CSV table of C-alpha atoms in Angstrom, one decimal:
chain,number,residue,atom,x,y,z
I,1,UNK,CA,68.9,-45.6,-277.2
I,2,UNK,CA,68.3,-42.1,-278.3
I,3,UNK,CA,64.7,-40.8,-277.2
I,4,UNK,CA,64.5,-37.5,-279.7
I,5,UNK,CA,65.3,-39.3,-283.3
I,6,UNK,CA,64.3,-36.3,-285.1
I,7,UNK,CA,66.0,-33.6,-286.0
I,8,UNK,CA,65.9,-29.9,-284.1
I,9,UNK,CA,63.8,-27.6,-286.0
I,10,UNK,CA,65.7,-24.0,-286.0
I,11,UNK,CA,63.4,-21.2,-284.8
I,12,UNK,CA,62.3,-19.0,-288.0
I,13,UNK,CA,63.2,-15.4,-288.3
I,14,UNK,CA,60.5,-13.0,-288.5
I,15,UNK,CA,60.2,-11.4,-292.2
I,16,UNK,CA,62.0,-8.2,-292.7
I,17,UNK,CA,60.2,-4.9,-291.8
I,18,UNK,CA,58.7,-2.6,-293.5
I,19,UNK,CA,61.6,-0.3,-291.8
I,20,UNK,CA,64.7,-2.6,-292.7
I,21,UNK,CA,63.2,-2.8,-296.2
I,22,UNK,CA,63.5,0.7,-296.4
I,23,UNK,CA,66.8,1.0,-294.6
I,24,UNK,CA,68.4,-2.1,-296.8
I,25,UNK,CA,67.0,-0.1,-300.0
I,26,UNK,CA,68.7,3.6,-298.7
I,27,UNK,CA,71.9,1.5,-297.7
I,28,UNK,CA,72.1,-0.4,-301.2
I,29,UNK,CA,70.9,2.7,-303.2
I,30,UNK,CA,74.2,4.6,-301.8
I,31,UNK,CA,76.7,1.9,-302.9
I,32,UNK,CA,74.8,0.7,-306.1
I,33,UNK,CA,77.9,1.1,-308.3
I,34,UNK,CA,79.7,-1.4,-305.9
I,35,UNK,CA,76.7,-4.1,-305.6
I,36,UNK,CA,76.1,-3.9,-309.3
I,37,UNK,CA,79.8,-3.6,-310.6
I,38,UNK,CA,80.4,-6.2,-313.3
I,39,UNK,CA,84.2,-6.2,-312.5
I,40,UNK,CA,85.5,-9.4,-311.0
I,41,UNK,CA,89.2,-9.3,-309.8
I,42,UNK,CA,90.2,-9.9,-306.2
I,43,UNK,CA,90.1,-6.0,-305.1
I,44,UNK,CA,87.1,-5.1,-306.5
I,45,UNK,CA,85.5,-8.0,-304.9
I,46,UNK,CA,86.8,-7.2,-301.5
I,47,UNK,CA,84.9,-3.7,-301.6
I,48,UNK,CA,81.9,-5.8,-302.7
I,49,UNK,CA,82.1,-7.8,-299.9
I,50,UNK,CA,83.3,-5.2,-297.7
I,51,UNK,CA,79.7,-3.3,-298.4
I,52,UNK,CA,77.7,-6.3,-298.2
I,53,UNK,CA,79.2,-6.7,-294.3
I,54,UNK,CA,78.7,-3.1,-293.4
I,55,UNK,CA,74.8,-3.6,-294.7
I,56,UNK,CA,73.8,-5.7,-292.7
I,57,UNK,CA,75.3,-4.2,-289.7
I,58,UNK,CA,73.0,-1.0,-290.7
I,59,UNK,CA,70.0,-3.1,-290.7
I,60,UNK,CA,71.0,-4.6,-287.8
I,61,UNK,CA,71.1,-1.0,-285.6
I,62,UNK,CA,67.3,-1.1,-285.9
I,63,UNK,CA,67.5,-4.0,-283.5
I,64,UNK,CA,64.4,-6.1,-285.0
I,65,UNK,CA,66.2,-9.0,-285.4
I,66,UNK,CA,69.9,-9.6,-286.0
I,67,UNK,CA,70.6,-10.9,-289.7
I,68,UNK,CA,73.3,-12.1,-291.8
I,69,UNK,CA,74.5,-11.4,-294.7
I,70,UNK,CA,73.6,-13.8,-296.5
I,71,UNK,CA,70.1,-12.8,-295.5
I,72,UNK,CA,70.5,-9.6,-296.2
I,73,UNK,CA,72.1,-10.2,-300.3
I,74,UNK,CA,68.6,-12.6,-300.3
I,75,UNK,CA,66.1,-10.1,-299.4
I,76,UNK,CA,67.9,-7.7,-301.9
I,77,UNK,CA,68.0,-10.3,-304.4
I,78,UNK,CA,64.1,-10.9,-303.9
I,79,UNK,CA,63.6,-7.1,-304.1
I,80,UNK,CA,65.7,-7.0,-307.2
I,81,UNK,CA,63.7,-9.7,-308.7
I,82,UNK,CA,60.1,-8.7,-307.9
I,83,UNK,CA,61.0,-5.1,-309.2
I,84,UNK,CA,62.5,-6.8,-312.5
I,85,UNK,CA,59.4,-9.0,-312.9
I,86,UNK,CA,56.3,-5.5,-312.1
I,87,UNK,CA,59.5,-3.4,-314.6
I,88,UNK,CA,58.6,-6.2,-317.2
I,89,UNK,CA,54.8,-6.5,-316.6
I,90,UNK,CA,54.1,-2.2,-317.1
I,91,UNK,CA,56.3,-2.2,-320.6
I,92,UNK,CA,53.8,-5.3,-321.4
I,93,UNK,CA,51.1,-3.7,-320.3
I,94,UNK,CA,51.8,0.4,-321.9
I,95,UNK,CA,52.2,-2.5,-325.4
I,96,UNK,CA,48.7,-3.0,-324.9
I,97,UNK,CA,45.7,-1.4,-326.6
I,98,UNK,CA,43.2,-0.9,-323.8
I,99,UNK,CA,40.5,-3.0,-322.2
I,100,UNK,CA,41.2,-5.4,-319.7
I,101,UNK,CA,42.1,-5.1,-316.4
I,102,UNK,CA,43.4,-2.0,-314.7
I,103,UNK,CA,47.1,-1.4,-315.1
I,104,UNK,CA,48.8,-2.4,-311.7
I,105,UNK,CA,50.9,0.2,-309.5
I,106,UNK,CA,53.9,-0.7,-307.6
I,107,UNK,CA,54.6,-0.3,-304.0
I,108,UNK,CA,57.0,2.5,-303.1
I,109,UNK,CA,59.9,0.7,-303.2
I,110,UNK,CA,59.3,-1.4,-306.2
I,111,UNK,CA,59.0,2.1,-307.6
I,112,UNK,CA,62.2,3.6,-306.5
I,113,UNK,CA,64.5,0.5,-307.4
I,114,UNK,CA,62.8,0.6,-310.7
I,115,UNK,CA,64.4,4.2,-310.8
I,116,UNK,CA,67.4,3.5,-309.7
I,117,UNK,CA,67.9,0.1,-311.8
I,118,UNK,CA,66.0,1.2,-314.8
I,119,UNK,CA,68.0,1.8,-317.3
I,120,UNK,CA,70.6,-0.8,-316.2
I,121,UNK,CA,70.9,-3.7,-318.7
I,122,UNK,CA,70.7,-6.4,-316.3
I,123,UNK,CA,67.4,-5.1,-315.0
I,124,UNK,CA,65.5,-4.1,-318.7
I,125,UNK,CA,67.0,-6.0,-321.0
I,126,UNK,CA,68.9,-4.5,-324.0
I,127,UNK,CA,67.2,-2.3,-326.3
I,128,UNK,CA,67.1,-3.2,-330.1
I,129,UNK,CA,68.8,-6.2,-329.4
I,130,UNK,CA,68.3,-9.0,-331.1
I,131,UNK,CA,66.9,-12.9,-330.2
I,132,UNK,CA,69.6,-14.9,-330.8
I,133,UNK,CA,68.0,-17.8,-331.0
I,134,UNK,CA,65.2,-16.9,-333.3
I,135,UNK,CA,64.2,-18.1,-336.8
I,136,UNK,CA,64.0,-15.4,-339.8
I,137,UNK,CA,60.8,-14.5,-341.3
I,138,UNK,CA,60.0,-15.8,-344.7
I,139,UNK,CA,56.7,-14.1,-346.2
I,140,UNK,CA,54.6,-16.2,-348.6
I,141,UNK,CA,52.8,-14.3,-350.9
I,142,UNK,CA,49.4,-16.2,-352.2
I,143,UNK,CA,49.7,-16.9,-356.1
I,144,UNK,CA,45.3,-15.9,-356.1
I,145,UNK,CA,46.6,-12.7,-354.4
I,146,UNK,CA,49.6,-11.8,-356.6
I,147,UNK,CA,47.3,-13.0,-360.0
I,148,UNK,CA,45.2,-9.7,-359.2
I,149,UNK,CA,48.0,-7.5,-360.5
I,150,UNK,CA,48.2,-6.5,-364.1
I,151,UNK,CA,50.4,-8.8,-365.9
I,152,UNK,CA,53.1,-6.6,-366.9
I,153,UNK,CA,53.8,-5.9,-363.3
I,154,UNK,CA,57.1,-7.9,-362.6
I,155,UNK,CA,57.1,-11.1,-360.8
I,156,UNK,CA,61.0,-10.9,-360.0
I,157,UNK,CA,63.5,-7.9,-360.1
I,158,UNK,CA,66.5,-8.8,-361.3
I,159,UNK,CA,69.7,-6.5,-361.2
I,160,UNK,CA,72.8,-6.5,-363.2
I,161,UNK,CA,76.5,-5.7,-362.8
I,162,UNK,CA,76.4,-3.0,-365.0
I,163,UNK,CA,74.0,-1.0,-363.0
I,164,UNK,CA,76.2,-1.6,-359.8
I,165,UNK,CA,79.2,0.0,-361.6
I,166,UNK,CA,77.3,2.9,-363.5
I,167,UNK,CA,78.0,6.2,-361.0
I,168,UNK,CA,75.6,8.8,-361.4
I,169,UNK,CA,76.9,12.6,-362.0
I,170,UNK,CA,74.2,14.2,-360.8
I,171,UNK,CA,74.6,12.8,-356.8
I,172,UNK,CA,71.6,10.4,-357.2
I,173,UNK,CA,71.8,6.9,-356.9
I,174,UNK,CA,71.9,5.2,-360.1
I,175,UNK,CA,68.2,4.2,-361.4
I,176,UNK,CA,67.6,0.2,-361.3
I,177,UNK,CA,66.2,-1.3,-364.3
I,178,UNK,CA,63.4,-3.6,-364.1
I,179,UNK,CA,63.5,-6.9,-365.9
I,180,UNK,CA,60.2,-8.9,-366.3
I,181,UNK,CA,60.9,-12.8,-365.9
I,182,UNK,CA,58.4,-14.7,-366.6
């Protein structure tokens, strides 16, 4: 019968260096438009790929540790990532009033694929956009709140056909007349 039931354990790779980090970044920051293209046909993801295998090949030459590609897209994915989340925590935080707790700053490289990615949609989000998902606001107004008002204040406008067709001559729009309904 077989003495060693359990499984080999592979040996662990050692964690990137500061140095590949740095080299991965450079290499990645010179073929961003390739990593990050959006276009999905066969050439365009040869070139990806293409890139991806000539990375790690870079990071490789500083003879650390040798590492695949797969490692390589992963670090880059976790650099990508914990840029995207400190990117997202500093427009939360300049939101803010004051008080609290200081403000935090970003490593070096955080800071320089927050450059590089920042205005990329992917990375901040789209501006103005809207949540899709999200209810509309109804206001409520309080009747003890609205009885304050004099009464021949209007609770309702109401506007009529007539005023949509009237043009004016003079450039203005038309004035709106006010019905009270009450």
């Amino acid at each position: 019968m077989a003495e060693n039931s359990e499984p080999v354990k592979r040996a662990r790779k050692p964690n990137l260096t500061a140095a590949e980090c740095t080299l991965l970044l450079t290499v990645a920051e010179e073929n961003i438009n390739i990593i990050k293209s959006k276009f999905t046909n066969a050439i365009t993801n040869k070139h990806k790929n293409k890139v991806w295998e000539e990375i790690p090949d870079e990071v490789n030459s500083l003879g650390v540790c040798k590492r695949s590609v797969t490692e390589i897209k992963e670090k880059w994915r976790g650099m990508f990532s914990s840029a995207k989340r400190v990117h997202s925590k500093i427009a939360t935080d300049r939101q803010k009033t004051g008080g609290g707790s200081k403000p935090i700053s970003p490593k070096g490289e955080t800071i320089k694929i927050i450059d590089l990615l920042g205005e990329d949609p992917s990375f901040s989000g789209i501006t103005g956009g809207i949540e899709s998902g999200a209810e509309p606001i109804t206001i409520a107004v309080d009747p003890i709140v609205m009885s304050t008002f004099p009464e021949s204040l209007p609770k309702e406008l109401e506007i009529t056909e007539d005023v949509l067709s009237e043009k004016s001559n003079s450039g203005e729009p038309p004035q709106l007349p006010l019905q009270s309904q009450r």
